[in-house]
PDB file of C-alpha atoms in Angstrom:
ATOM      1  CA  UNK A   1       0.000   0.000   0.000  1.00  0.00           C
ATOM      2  CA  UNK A   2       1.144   3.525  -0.904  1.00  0.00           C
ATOM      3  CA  UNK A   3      -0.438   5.077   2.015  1.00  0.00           C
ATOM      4  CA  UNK A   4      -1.450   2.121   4.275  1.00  0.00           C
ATOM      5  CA  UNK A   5      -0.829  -1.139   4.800  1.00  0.00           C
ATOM      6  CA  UNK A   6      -2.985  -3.591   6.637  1.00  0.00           C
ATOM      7  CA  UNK A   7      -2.194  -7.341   7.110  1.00  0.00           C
ATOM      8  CA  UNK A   8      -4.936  -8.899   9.164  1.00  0.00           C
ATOM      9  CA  UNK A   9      -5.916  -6.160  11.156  1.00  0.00           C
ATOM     10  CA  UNK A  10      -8.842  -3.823  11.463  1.00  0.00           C
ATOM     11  CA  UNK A  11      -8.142  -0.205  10.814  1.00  0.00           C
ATOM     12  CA  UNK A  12     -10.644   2.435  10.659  1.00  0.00           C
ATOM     13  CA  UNK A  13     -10.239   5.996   9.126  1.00  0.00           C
ATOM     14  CA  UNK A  14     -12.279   8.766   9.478  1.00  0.00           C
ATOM     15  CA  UNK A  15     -13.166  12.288   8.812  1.00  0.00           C
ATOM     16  CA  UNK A  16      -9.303  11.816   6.658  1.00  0.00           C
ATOM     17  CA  UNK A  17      -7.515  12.471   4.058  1.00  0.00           C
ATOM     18  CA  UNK A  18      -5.773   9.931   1.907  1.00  0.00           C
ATOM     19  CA  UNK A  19      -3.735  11.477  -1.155  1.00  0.00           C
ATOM     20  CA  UNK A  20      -1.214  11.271  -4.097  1.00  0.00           C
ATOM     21  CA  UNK A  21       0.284   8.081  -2.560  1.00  0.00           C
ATOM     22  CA  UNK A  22       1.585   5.373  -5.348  1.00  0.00           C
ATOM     23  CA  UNK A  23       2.620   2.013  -4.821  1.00  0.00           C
ATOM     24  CA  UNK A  24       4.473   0.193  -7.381  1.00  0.00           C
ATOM     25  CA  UNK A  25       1.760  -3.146  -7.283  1.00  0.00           C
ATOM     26  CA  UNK A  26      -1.353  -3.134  -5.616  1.00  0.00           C
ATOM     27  CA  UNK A  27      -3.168  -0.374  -2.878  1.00  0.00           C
ATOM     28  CA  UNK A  28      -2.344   3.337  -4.300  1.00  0.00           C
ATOM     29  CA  UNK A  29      -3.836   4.375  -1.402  1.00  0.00           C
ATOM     30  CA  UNK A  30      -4.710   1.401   1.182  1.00  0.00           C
ATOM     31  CA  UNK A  31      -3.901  -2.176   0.706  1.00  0.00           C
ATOM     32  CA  UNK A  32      -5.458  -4.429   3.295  1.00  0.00           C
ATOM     33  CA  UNK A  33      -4.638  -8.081   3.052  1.00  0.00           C
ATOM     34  CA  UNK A  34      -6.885 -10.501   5.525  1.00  0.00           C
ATOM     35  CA  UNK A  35      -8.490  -7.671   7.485  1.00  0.00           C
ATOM     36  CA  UNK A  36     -11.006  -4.928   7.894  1.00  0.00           C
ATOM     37  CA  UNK A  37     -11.205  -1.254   6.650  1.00  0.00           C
ATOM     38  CA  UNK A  38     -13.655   0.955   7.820  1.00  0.00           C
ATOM     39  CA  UNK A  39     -13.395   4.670   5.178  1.00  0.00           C
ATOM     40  CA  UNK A  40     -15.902   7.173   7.133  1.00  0.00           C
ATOM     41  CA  UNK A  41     -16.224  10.779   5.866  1.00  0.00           C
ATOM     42  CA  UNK A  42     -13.285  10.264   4.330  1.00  0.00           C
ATOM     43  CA  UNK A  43     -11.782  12.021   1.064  1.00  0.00           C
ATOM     44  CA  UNK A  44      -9.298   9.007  -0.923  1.00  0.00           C
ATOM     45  CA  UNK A  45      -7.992  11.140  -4.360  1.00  0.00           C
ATOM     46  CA  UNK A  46      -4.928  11.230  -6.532  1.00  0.00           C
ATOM     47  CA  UNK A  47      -3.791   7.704  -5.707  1.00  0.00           C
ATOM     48  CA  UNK A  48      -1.925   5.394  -7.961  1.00  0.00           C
ATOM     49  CA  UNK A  49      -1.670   1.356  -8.268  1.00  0.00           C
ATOM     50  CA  UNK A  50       0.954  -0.066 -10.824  1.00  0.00           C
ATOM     51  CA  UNK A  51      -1.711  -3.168 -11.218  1.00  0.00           C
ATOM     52  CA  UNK A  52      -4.968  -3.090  -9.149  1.00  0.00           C
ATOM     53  CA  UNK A  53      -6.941  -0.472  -6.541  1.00  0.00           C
ATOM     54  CA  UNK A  54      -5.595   2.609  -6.758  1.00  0.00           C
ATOM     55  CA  UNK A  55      -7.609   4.319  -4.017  1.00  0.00           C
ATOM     56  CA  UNK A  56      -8.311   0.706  -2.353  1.00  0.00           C
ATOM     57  CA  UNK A  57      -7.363  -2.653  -2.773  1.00  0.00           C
ATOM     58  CA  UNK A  58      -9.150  -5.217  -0.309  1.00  0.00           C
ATOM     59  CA  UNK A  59      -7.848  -8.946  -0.444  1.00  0.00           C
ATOM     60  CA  UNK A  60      -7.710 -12.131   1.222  1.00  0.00           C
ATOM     61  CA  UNK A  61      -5.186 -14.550   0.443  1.00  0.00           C
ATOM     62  CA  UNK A  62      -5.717 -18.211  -0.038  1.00  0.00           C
ATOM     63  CA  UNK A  63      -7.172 -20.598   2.805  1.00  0.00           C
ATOM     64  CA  UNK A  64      -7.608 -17.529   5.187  1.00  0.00           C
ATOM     65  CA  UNK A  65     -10.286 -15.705   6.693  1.00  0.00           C
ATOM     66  CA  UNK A  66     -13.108 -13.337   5.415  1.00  0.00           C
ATOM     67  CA  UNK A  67     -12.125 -10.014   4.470  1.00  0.00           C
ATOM     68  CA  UNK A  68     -14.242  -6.964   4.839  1.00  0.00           C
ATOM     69  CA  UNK A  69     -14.503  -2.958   3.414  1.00  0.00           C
ATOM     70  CA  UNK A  70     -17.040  -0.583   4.309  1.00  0.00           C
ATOM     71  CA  UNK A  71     -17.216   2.968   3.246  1.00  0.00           C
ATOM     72  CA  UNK A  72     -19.622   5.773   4.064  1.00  0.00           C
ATOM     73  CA  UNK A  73     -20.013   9.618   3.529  1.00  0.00           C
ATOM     74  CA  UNK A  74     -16.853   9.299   1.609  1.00  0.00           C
ATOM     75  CA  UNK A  75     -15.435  10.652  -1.897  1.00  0.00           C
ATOM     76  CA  UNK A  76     -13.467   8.787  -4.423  1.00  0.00           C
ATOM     77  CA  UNK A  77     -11.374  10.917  -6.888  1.00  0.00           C
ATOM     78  CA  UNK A  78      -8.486  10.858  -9.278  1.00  0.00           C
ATOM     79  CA  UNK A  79      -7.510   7.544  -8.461  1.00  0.00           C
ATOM     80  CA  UNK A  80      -5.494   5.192 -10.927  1.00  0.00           C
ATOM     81  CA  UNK A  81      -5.296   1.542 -11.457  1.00  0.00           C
ATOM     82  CA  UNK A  82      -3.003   0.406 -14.240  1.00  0.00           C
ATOM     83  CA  UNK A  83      -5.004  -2.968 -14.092  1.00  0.00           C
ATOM     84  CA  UNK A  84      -8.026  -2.939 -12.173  1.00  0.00           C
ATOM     85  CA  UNK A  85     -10.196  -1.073  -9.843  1.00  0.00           C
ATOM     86  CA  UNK A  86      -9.720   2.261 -10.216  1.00  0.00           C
ATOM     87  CA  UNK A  87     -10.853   3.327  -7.211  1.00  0.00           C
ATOM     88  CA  UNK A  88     -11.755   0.030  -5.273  1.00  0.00           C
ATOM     89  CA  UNK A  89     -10.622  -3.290  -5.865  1.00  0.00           C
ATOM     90  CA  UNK A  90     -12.040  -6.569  -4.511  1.00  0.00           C
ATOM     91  CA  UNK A  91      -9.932  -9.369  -5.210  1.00  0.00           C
ATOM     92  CA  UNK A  92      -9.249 -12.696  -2.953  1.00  0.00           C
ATOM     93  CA  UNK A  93      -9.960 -16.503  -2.323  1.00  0.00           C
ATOM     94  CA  UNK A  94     -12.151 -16.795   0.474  1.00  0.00           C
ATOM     95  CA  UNK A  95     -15.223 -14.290   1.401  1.00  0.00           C
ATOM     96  CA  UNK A  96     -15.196 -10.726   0.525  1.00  0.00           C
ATOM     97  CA  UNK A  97     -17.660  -8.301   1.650  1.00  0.00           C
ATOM     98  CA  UNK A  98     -17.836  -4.727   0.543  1.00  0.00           C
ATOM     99  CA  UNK A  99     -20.351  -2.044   1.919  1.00  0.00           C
ATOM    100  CA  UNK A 100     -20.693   1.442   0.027  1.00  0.00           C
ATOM    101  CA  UNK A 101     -22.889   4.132   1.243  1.00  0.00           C
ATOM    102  CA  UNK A 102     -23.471   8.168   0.631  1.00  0.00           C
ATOM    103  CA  UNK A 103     -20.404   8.083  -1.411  1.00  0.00           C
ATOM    104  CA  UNK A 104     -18.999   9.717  -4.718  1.00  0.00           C
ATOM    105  CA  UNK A 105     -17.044   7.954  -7.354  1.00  0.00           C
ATOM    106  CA  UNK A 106     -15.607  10.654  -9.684  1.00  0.00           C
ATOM    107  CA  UNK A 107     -13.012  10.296 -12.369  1.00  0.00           C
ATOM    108  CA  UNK A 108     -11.488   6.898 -11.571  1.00  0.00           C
ATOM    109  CA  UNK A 109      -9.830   5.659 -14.013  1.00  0.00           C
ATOM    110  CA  UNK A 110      -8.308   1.562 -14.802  1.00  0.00           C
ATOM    111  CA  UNK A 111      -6.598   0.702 -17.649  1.00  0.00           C
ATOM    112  CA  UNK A 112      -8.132  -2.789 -18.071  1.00  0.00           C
ATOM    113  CA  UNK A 113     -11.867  -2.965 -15.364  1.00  0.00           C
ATOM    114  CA  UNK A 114     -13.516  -1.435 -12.916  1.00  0.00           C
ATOM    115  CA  UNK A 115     -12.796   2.328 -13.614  1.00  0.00           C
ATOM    116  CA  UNK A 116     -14.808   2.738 -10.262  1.00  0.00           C
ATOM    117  CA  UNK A 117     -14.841   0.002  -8.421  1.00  0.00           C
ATOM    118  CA  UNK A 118     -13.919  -4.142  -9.501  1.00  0.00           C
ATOM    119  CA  UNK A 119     -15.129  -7.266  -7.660  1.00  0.00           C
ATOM    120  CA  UNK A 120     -12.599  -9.700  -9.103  1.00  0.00           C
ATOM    121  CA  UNK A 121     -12.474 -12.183  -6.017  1.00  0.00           C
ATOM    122  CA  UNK A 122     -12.344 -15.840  -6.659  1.00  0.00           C
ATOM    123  CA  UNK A 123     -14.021 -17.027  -3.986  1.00  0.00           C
ATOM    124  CA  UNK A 124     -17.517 -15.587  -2.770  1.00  0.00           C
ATOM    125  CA  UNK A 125     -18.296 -12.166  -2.723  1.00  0.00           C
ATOM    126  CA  UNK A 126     -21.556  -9.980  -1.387  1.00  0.00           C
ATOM    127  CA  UNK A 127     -21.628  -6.222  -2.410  1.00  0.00           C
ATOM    128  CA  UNK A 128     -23.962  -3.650  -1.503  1.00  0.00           C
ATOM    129  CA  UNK A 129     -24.369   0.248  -2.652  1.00  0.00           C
ATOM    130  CA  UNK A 130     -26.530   2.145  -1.628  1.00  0.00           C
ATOM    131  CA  UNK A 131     -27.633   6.331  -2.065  1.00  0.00           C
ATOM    132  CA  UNK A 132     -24.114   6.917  -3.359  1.00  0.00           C
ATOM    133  CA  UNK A 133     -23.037   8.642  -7.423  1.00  0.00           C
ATOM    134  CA  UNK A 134     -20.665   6.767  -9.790  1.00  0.00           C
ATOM    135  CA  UNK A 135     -19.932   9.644 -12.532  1.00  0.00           C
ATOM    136  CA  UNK A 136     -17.091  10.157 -15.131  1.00  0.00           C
ATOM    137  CA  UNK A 137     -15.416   7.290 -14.589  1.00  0.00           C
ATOM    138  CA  UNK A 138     -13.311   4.765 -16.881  1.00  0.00           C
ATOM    139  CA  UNK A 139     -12.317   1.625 -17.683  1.00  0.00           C
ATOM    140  CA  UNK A 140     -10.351   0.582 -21.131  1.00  0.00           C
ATOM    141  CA  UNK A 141     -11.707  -2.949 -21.501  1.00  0.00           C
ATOM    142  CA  UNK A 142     -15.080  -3.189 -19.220  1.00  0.00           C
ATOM    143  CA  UNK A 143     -17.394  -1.762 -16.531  1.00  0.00           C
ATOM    144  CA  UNK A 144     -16.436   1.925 -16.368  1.00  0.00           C
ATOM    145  CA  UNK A 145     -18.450   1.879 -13.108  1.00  0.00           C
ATOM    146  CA  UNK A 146     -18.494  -1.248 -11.513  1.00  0.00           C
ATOM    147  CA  UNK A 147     -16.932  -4.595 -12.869  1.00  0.00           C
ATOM    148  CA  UNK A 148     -17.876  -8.063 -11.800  1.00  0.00           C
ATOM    149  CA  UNK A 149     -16.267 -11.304 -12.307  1.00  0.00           C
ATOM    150  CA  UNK A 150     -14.104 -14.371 -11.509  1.00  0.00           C
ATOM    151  CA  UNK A 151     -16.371 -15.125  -8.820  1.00  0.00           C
ATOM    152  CA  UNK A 152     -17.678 -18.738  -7.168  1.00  0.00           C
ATOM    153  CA  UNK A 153     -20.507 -16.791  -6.528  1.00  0.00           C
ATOM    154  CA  UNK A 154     -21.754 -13.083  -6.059  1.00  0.00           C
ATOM    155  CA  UNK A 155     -24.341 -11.161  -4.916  1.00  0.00           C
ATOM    156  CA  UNK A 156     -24.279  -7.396  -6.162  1.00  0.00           C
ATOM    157  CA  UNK A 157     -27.199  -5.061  -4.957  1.00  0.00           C
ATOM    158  CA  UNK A 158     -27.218  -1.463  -6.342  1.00  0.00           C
ATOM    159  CA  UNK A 159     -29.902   0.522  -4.463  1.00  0.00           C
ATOM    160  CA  UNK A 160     -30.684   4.372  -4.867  1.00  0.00           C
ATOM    161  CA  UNK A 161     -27.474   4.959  -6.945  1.00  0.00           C
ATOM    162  CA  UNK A 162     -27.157   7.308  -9.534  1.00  0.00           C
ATOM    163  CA  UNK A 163     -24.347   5.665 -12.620  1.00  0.00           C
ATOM    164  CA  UNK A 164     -24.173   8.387 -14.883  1.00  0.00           C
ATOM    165  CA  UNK A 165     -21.567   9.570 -17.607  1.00  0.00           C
ATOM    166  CA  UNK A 166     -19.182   6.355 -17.121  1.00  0.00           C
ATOM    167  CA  UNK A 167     -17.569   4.851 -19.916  1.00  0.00           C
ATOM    168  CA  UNK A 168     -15.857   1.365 -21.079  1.00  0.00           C
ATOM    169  CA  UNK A 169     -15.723  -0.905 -24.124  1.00  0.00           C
ATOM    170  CA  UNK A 170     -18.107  -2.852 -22.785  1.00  0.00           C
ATOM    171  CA  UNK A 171     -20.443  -1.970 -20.019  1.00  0.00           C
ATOM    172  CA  UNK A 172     -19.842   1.598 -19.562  1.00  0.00           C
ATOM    173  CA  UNK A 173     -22.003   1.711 -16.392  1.00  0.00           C
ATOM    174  CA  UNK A 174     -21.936  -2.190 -14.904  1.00  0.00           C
ATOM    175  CA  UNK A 175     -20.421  -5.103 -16.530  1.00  0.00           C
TER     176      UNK A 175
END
């Protein structure tokens, strides 16, 4: 992680600031490996992955526990993936759980999916976002939004969310 690094821990951050970091792999911002993030009121922007999350990168690694990221009253911006995940990335072998509420997701960009956020776990994964704005974001190949796949199963549930002005080869909003 450029900014933070969490192995198998719970962190929580809130009413902060989490900017302009770059790491060279995964988690421009935060990378949490086996653990649990909690993002309240907080602003993640200008943050840089040289393969997947750029503002957040949530994993668990193989045969270990569930992993969880929840986010609310936050803002998303500016944040680079040169794979996947723009702004959030989901990726792991066991059970991910991500939780988005009254957030903004606003010129996130990935070079391959998931310009906004990408659920690429392998295992199982349940995903809820609620009253929260995806606009203006990117992804080359699909989902300039939100991208889904490589999953067991998965259980995505997009409630009160306005996906506007997103763009992608293929599914410019979800995919």
């Amino acid at each position: 992680g450029g900014g933070i690094y969490n192995l198998g821990g719970s962190i929580a951050l809130v009413d902060s600031i989490v900017s302009d970091n770059e790491a060279g792999y995964e988690g421009g911002g935060i990378f949490s490996v086996d653990g649990s993030v909690t993002v309240q009121s907080t602003t993640i922007r200008d943050n840089r992955a040289g393969y997947s999350g750029g503002g957040i990168l949530s994993m668990s690694a193989r045969n270990r526990g569930p992993n969880a990221l929840s986010v609310e009253g936050s803002a998303f911006s500016g944040n680079a993936a040169v794979s996947s995940g723009g702004a959030i990335g989901i990726d792991g072998w066991t059970h991910e759980t991500l939780s988005v509420s009254d957030t903004t997701f606003q010129g996130n960009t990935a070079d391959s999916s998931g310009g906004g956020i990408w659920l690429g776990s392998h295992g199982t994964l349940s995903a809820m976002i609620t009253a929260s704005t995806m606009q203006g974001n990117s992804a080359e190949s699909g989902g300039g939004a939100i991208s889904v796949g490589g999953h067991e199963s998965y259980t995505l549930t997009v409630v009160d969310t306005t996906i506007e002005g997103n763009s992608a080869r293929n599914g410019g909003g979800i995919e």
